[in-house]
């Protein structure tokens, strides 16, 4: 019996050194210690052994089982250690590998140009004013010298909230709000959303952006207006930009004008972009109408001022050669990523 146990233990040790995985190790355990394992079978045979020999035999079997258990534990540990080392070796970090690029957001093209615009005017001593998009009829029209039956109202398809409240159709009401609050000297720009009930197409959107400018002080002249707008056009579109002023009509300025820049694509020759004109209109402007100054409690005999209003989308479309206004609002990252 003793010799038999020794040979089983020897065989088990040989089996253990041959295993290469935790699963195979489990098989060895079952082979010797499982329900039908070799040592289990021998232990069952104890009942046929004479009572005097039984304790010694039992002891021998127990010792063998303990030795086998110890060998199994040791082998488990060495296998686990080997697996860990293999895993660590295969997972070493190569610090020379290039990093994974993070997807970083970008400024919206409207903001790219708006920020440049603000920089230019802040540098010229202007400050930035903000006001409500839901506006009183009085600010959006009445105080701007556009009474109820004025034809200028028809050109701005207004969203009415109630009889006296509208979604502002222009940023010009910021002129009134500013002059009501503050006495001259005034130098502000007021960027913001405006709304018109236009059908959507490549150049129209019911929501778009304007930037209003207003300067009121003593001895402000048309030449100041022309000077500052030409300066701004050159900063934004390049030093060689050529501008021209055309007489126009706005109810809240007198005289009024529109400023064109020479087409940056054909340089005045006439092309599809400028519709053969050689010029592209970019803003409306003029000297603040005396009625408007009076409506805000400013004496037109003492003060004068100029104002201008620019469509942001139009300006950005020209700058980046974008031919459809809808692209600004769809937020397709393939479009937004280009700026
Ligand atoms: N508010 C005008 C518009 O929406 C643009 C404009 C023209 C603004 C002349 C002005 C201005 O301040 O002086 O069409």
Short mmCIF file of C-alpha atoms and ligand atoms in Angstrom, two decimals:
data_model
loop_
_atom_site.label_atom_id
_atom_site.label_comp_id
_atom_site.label_asym_id
_atom_site.label_seq_id
_atom_site.Cartn_x
_atom_site.Cartn_y
_atom_site.Cartn_z
CA UNK A 1 0.00 0.00 0.00
CA UNK A 2 2.75 2.38 0.90
CA UNK A 3 4.57 1.70 -2.35
CA UNK A 4 1.32 2.17 -4.26
CA UNK A 5 0.75 5.56 -2.64
CA UNK A 6 4.30 6.62 -3.39
CA UNK A 7 3.98 5.73 -7.02
CA UNK A 8 0.66 7.58 -7.27
CA UNK A 9 2.27 10.66 -5.74
CA UNK A 10 5.20 10.39 -8.14
CA UNK A 11 2.88 10.05 -11.12
CA UNK A 12 0.81 13.02 -9.91
CA UNK A 13 3.92 15.16 -9.62
CA UNK A 14 4.95 14.22 -13.12
CA UNK A 15 1.45 15.11 -14.38
CA UNK A 16 1.64 18.46 -12.58
CA UNK A 17 4.90 19.48 -14.10
CA UNK A 18 3.48 18.70 -17.54
CA UNK A 19 0.43 20.98 -17.23
CA UNK A 20 0.50 24.35 -18.92
CA UNK A 21 -2.83 25.87 -17.96
CA UNK A 22 -5.15 26.26 -14.98
CA UNK A 23 -7.67 24.08 -16.78
CA UNK A 24 -5.27 21.18 -17.19
CA UNK A 25 -4.40 21.60 -13.54
CA UNK A 26 -8.08 21.08 -12.71
CA UNK A 27 -8.01 17.83 -14.70
CA UNK A 28 -5.09 16.57 -12.61
CA UNK A 29 -6.96 17.38 -9.40
CA UNK A 30 -9.97 15.42 -10.61
CA UNK A 31 -7.81 12.50 -11.72
CA UNK A 32 -6.45 11.98 -8.18
CA UNK A 33 -8.83 13.67 -5.75
CA UNK A 34 -12.14 13.72 -7.62
CA UNK A 35 -15.09 11.45 -6.79
CA UNK A 36 -13.59 8.64 -8.81
CA UNK A 37 -10.00 9.81 -8.38
CA UNK A 38 -7.23 7.35 -7.59
CA UNK A 39 -6.68 8.47 -4.00
CA UNK A 40 -10.41 8.62 -3.34
CA UNK A 41 -10.72 5.05 -4.54
CA UNK A 42 -7.94 3.91 -2.23
CA UNK A 43 -9.54 5.69 0.69
CA UNK A 44 -12.79 3.85 -0.04
CA UNK A 45 -10.83 0.55 0.10
CA UNK A 46 -9.98 1.29 3.76
CA UNK A 47 -13.15 -0.36 4.91
CA UNK A 48 -11.74 -3.74 3.75
CA UNK A 49 -8.59 -3.26 5.82
CA UNK A 50 -8.41 -4.89 9.23
CA UNK A 51 -9.27 -2.57 12.14
CA UNK A 52 -5.76 -2.75 13.59
CA UNK A 53 -4.10 -1.62 10.35
CA UNK A 54 -6.72 0.98 9.48
CA UNK A 55 -5.39 4.01 11.50
CA UNK A 56 -1.88 3.72 10.08
CA UNK A 57 -3.20 3.28 6.56
CA UNK A 58 -5.57 6.19 7.00
CA UNK A 59 -2.69 8.31 8.19
CA UNK A 60 -0.61 7.35 5.15
CA UNK A 61 -3.44 8.23 2.78
CA UNK A 62 -4.01 11.56 4.52
CA UNK A 63 -0.34 12.40 4.28
CA UNK A 64 -0.30 11.62 0.59
CA UNK A 65 -3.40 13.73 -0.01
CA UNK A 66 -1.81 16.63 1.91
CA UNK A 67 1.35 16.39 -0.14
CA UNK A 68 -0.64 16.33 -3.35
CA UNK A 69 -2.72 19.33 -2.22
CA UNK A 70 0.47 21.23 -1.45
CA UNK A 71 1.91 20.34 -4.85
CA UNK A 72 -1.31 21.47 -6.53
CA UNK A 73 -1.27 24.80 -4.70
CA UNK A 74 2.37 25.39 -5.56
CA UNK A 75 1.77 24.59 -9.19
CA UNK A 76 -1.29 26.89 -9.30
CA UNK A 77 0.80 29.72 -7.93
CA UNK A 78 3.65 29.16 -10.35
CA UNK A 79 1.24 28.97 -13.28
CA UNK A 80 -0.51 32.18 -12.24
CA UNK A 81 2.82 33.90 -11.83
CA UNK A 82 3.91 32.81 -15.29
CA UNK A 83 0.63 34.04 -16.80
CA UNK A 84 0.97 37.38 -15.05
CA UNK A 85 4.51 37.81 -16.34
CA UNK A 86 3.44 36.93 -19.85
CA UNK A 87 0.58 39.43 -19.65
CA UNK A 88 2.82 42.20 -18.33
CA UNK A 89 5.39 41.53 -21.02
CA UNK A 90 2.77 41.72 -23.77
CA UNK A 91 1.23 44.88 -22.32
CA UNK A 92 4.30 47.05 -21.87
CA UNK A 93 3.59 50.65 -22.86
CA UNK A 94 5.48 51.98 -25.83
CA UNK A 95 5.94 55.61 -24.88
CA UNK A 96 7.13 56.45 -28.39
CA UNK A 97 3.74 55.56 -29.90
CA UNK A 98 1.82 58.62 -31.16
CA UNK A 99 -1.17 59.62 -28.98
CA UNK A 100 -4.78 59.27 -30.06
CA UNK A 101 -6.03 62.65 -31.25
CA UNK A 102 -8.99 64.05 -29.27
CA UNK A 103 -11.94 65.39 -31.23
CA UNK A 104 -11.87 69.10 -30.41
CA UNK A 105 -14.74 71.44 -31.25
CA UNK A 106 -14.31 74.60 -33.29
CA UNK A 107 -15.76 78.08 -33.30
CA UNK A 108 -18.84 78.49 -35.47
CA UNK A 109 -17.95 80.47 -38.63
CA UNK A 110 -20.45 83.19 -37.61
CA UNK A 111 -18.53 83.58 -34.36
CA UNK A 112 -15.15 83.55 -36.09
CA UNK A 113 -16.09 86.67 -38.04
CA UNK A 114 -18.15 88.24 -35.26
CA UNK A 115 -15.19 87.96 -32.89
CA UNK A 116 -12.92 89.63 -35.45
CA UNK A 117 -15.52 92.34 -35.92
CA UNK A 118 -15.73 92.97 -32.18
CA UNK A 119 -11.92 93.10 -31.93
CA UNK A 120 -11.77 95.78 -34.61
CA UNK A 121 -14.43 97.98 -33.02
CA UNK A 122 -13.26 97.47 -29.44
CA UNK A 123 -9.88 98.66 -30.70
CA UNK A 124 -11.58 101.80 -32.04
CA UNK A 125 -13.06 102.63 -28.63
CA UNK A 126 -16.53 101.12 -29.08
CA UNK A 127 -18.24 99.04 -26.41
CA UNK A 128 -20.69 96.19 -26.89
CA UNK A 129 -24.41 96.56 -26.13
CA UNK A 130 -27.00 93.80 -25.87
CA UNK A 131 -30.77 93.91 -25.83
CA UNK A 132 -33.92 91.81 -26.06
CA UNK A 133 -35.00 89.81 -29.11
CA UNK A 134 -38.64 90.16 -28.08
CA UNK A 135 -39.05 93.87 -28.59
CA UNK A 136 -41.64 96.61 -28.28
CA UNK A 137 -43.07 97.92 -31.53
CA UNK A 138 -42.09 101.34 -30.21
CA UNK A 139 -38.35 100.47 -30.22
CA UNK A 140 -38.33 98.33 -33.33
CA UNK A 141 -40.29 100.87 -35.43
CA UNK A 142 -41.96 103.89 -33.88
CA UNK A 143 -38.97 105.61 -32.25
CA UNK A 144 -36.91 104.82 -35.35
CA UNK A 145 -39.15 107.12 -37.34
CA UNK A 146 -41.19 104.24 -38.79
CA UNK A 147 -44.84 104.99 -37.83
CA UNK A 148 -47.65 102.40 -38.12
CA UNK A 149 -48.54 103.07 -41.76
CA UNK A 150 -44.99 103.55 -43.02
CA UNK A 151 -44.17 101.49 -46.16
CA UNK A 152 -40.80 100.43 -44.61
CA UNK A 153 -42.80 98.09 -42.36
CA UNK A 154 -43.89 96.07 -45.39
CA UNK A 155 -40.30 95.31 -46.37
CA UNK A 156 -39.63 93.72 -42.98
CA UNK A 157 -42.04 90.81 -42.64
CA UNK A 158 -42.57 91.05 -38.94
CA UNK A 159 -43.42 88.28 -36.48
CA UNK A 160 -45.97 89.88 -34.14
CA UNK A 161 -46.26 88.55 -30.58
CA UNK A 162 -49.11 90.98 -29.90
CA UNK A 163 -50.14 94.32 -31.35
CA UNK A 164 -47.30 96.15 -29.64
CA UNK A 165 -44.73 93.39 -29.22
CA UNK A 166 -42.65 91.90 -32.02
CA UNK A 167 -39.61 89.71 -32.59
CA UNK A 168 -37.12 92.40 -33.52
CA UNK A 169 -36.65 92.63 -37.29
CA UNK A 170 -33.38 94.54 -36.96
CA UNK A 171 -30.80 95.47 -34.33
CA UNK A 172 -31.62 99.18 -34.82
CA UNK A 173 -33.85 99.27 -31.70
CA UNK A 174 -30.58 99.05 -29.78
CA UNK A 175 -29.93 102.62 -30.94
CA UNK A 176 -33.00 103.77 -29.03
CA UNK A 177 -32.34 101.61 -25.98
CA UNK A 178 -28.78 102.92 -25.78
CA UNK A 179 -29.65 106.59 -26.21
CA UNK A 180 -32.46 106.32 -23.65
CA UNK A 181 -30.06 105.01 -21.03
CA UNK A 182 -26.94 106.97 -21.76
CA UNK A 183 -26.12 110.50 -22.75
CA UNK A 184 -23.47 111.26 -25.42
CA UNK A 185 -20.67 110.56 -26.10
CA UNK A 186 -21.92 107.16 -27.29
CA UNK A 187 -19.94 104.57 -29.24
CA UNK A 188 -21.45 101.11 -29.33
CA UNK A 189 -21.87 98.08 -31.50
CA UNK A 190 -24.81 95.75 -30.84
CA UNK A 191 -24.66 92.29 -32.40
CA UNK A 192 -27.63 89.94 -32.13
CA UNK A 193 -30.34 87.77 -33.61
CA UNK A 194 -33.12 89.27 -35.69
CA UNK A 195 -36.26 87.68 -37.14
CA UNK A 196 -38.25 88.08 -40.33
CA UNK A 197 -41.04 85.94 -41.66
CA UNK A 198 -39.15 85.03 -44.84
CA UNK A 199 -39.42 81.72 -46.69
CA UNK A 200 -36.21 79.72 -46.32
CA UNK A 201 -33.93 79.52 -49.35
CA UNK A 202 -30.21 79.77 -50.11
CA UNK A 203 -30.06 83.43 -49.08
CA UNK A 204 -32.99 83.79 -46.64
CA UNK A 205 -33.62 82.53 -43.16
CA UNK A 206 -36.33 83.62 -40.69
CA UNK A 207 -33.58 83.99 -38.08
CA UNK A 208 -30.33 85.74 -38.90
CA UNK A 209 -27.85 88.12 -37.30
CA UNK A 210 -27.12 91.80 -37.59
CA UNK A 211 -24.60 94.10 -36.00
CA UNK A 212 -25.69 97.64 -35.26
CA UNK A 213 -23.27 100.49 -34.80
CA UNK A 214 -24.01 103.87 -33.22
CA UNK A 215 -21.91 106.91 -32.49
CA UNK A 216 -23.38 110.10 -31.02
CA UNK A 217 -21.29 113.08 -29.96
CA UNK A 218 -20.68 116.73 -30.76
CA UNK A 219 -19.59 117.46 -34.36
CA UNK A 220 -20.00 113.95 -35.75
CA UNK A 221 -20.02 114.07 -39.55
CA UNK A 222 -20.63 111.84 -42.52
CA UNK A 223 -16.86 111.83 -43.13
CA UNK A 224 -16.35 110.18 -39.69
CA UNK A 225 -18.80 107.47 -40.71
CA UNK A 226 -17.12 106.88 -44.06
CA UNK A 227 -13.68 106.82 -42.47
CA UNK A 228 -14.54 104.25 -39.84
CA UNK A 229 -16.43 101.97 -42.22
CA UNK A 230 -13.66 102.02 -44.80
CA UNK A 231 -11.15 101.22 -42.08
CA UNK A 232 -13.28 98.31 -40.88
CA UNK A 233 -13.72 96.94 -44.43
CA UNK A 234 -9.96 96.94 -44.98
CA UNK A 235 -9.27 95.23 -41.68
CA UNK A 236 -11.84 92.51 -42.33
CA UNK A 237 -11.46 91.98 -46.09
CA UNK A 238 -7.83 93.03 -46.62
CA UNK A 239 -5.88 96.28 -47.07
CA UNK A 240 -6.49 96.46 -50.83
CA UNK A 241 -10.29 96.46 -50.40
CA UNK A 242 -12.06 99.22 -52.33
CA UNK A 243 -15.35 100.59 -50.96
CA UNK A 244 -18.02 102.92 -52.34
CA UNK A 245 -21.03 104.65 -50.78
CA UNK A 246 -24.33 104.86 -52.67
CA UNK A 247 -27.17 107.15 -51.62
CA UNK A 248 -30.08 105.18 -50.18
CA UNK A 249 -33.07 105.70 -47.91
CA UNK A 250 -33.66 104.55 -44.35
CA UNK A 251 -36.32 106.24 -42.20
CA UNK A 252 -33.99 106.56 -39.20
CA UNK A 253 -31.01 108.16 -40.94
CA UNK A 254 -30.65 111.29 -43.06
CA UNK A 255 -28.74 111.27 -45.30
CA UNK A 256 -28.58 107.48 -45.74
CA UNK A 257 -26.27 105.33 -47.78
CA UNK A 258 -25.33 101.77 -48.57
CA UNK A 259 -21.71 100.73 -48.59
CA UNK A 260 -20.45 98.33 -51.25
CA UNK A 261 -17.09 96.67 -51.46
CA UNK A 262 -15.51 95.92 -54.81
CA UNK A 263 -16.09 92.26 -55.61
CA UNK A 264 -13.21 90.27 -54.08
CA UNK A 265 -13.62 87.56 -56.70
CA UNK A 266 -13.49 89.54 -59.96
CA UNK A 267 -12.06 92.85 -58.61
CA UNK A 268 -14.74 94.90 -60.28
CA UNK A 269 -14.86 93.07 -63.63
CA UNK A 270 -18.29 91.55 -62.99
CA UNK A 271 -18.84 87.87 -62.19
CA UNK A 272 -21.50 85.49 -60.94
CA UNK A 273 -20.82 86.27 -57.28
CA UNK A 274 -21.50 90.02 -57.74
CA UNK A 275 -24.14 89.33 -60.41
CA UNK A 276 -22.11 91.21 -62.99
CA UNK A 277 -22.08 94.38 -60.88
CA UNK A 278 -18.45 94.38 -59.82
CA UNK A 279 -19.66 95.48 -56.35
CA UNK A 280 -21.18 93.73 -53.35
CA UNK A 281 -23.46 95.56 -50.92
CA UNK A 282 -22.49 94.93 -47.33
CA UNK A 283 -24.23 97.43 -45.08
CA UNK A 284 -26.68 100.27 -44.60
CA UNK A 285 -25.70 103.45 -42.81
CA UNK A 286 -26.33 107.15 -42.39
CA UNK A 287 -26.48 110.15 -40.07
CA UNK A 288 -28.93 109.60 -37.21
CA UNK A 289 -32.22 111.32 -38.11
CA UNK A 290 -33.02 114.34 -35.88
CA UNK A 291 -36.43 112.75 -35.10
CA UNK A 292 -34.66 109.73 -33.64
CA UNK A 293 -32.37 111.86 -31.47
CA UNK A 294 -35.40 113.84 -30.27
CA UNK A 295 -37.35 110.67 -29.48
CA UNK A 296 -34.51 109.79 -27.08
CA UNK A 297 -34.31 113.24 -25.48
CA UNK A 298 -31.09 114.27 -27.24
CA UNK A 299 -30.98 117.77 -28.70
CA UNK A 300 -30.17 117.51 -32.45
CA UNK A 301 -28.85 121.07 -32.39
CA UNK A 302 -26.18 120.09 -29.91
CA UNK A 303 -25.39 116.54 -30.94
CA UNK A 304 -25.17 114.55 -34.13
CA UNK A 305 -24.45 110.92 -34.80
CA UNK A 306 -24.05 108.14 -37.31
CA UNK A 307 -25.37 104.61 -37.40
CA UNK A 308 -24.81 101.50 -39.46
CA UNK A 309 -26.30 98.03 -39.71
CA UNK A 310 -24.59 94.95 -41.15
CA UNK A 311 -25.94 91.49 -41.90
CA UNK A 312 -23.52 89.02 -40.31
CA UNK A 313 -24.43 86.01 -42.50
CA UNK A 314 -23.87 87.94 -45.70
CA UNK A 315 -20.48 89.09 -44.46
CA UNK A 316 -19.40 85.57 -43.46
CA UNK A 317 -20.69 84.03 -46.71
CA UNK A 318 -18.54 86.47 -48.67
CA UNK A 319 -15.54 85.92 -46.49
CA UNK A 320 -15.55 82.11 -46.67
CA UNK A 321 -17.26 81.73 -50.08
CA UNK A 322 -20.28 79.96 -48.60
CA UNK A 323 -23.18 79.86 -51.05
CA UNK A 324 -26.07 78.66 -48.87
CA UNK A 325 -27.18 80.40 -45.67
CA UNK A 326 -28.86 77.21 -44.38
CA UNK A 327 -25.45 75.65 -43.74
CA UNK A 328 -25.00 77.99 -40.76
CA UNK A 329 -27.93 76.54 -38.87
CA UNK A 330 -27.78 72.84 -39.74
CA UNK A 331 -24.72 72.19 -37.58
CA UNK A 332 -23.30 69.51 -39.83
CA UNK A 333 -19.85 68.92 -38.33
CA UNK A 334 -18.39 68.28 -41.79
CA UNK A 335 -19.26 71.89 -42.63
CA UNK A 336 -18.36 73.36 -39.23
CA UNK A 337 -14.98 71.68 -39.15
CA UNK A 338 -13.67 73.69 -42.08
CA UNK A 339 -13.34 77.03 -40.31
N1 LIG B 1 -31.77 98.24 -39.86
C1 LIG B 1 -31.49 98.23 -41.28
C2 LIG B 1 -32.01 96.96 -41.90
O1 LIG B 1 -32.28 96.03 -41.19
C3 LIG B 1 -30.01 98.37 -41.53
C4 LIG B 1 -29.51 99.72 -41.18
C5 LIG B 1 -29.44 100.72 -42.13
C6 LIG B 1 -29.10 100.03 -39.91
C7 LIG B 1 -28.98 101.98 -41.87
C8 LIG B 1 -28.63 101.31 -39.61
C9 LIG B 1 -28.59 102.27 -40.61
O2 LIG B 1 -28.22 101.64 -38.40
O3 LIG B 1 -28.10 103.52 -40.31
O4 LIG B 1 -32.14 96.87 -43.06
#
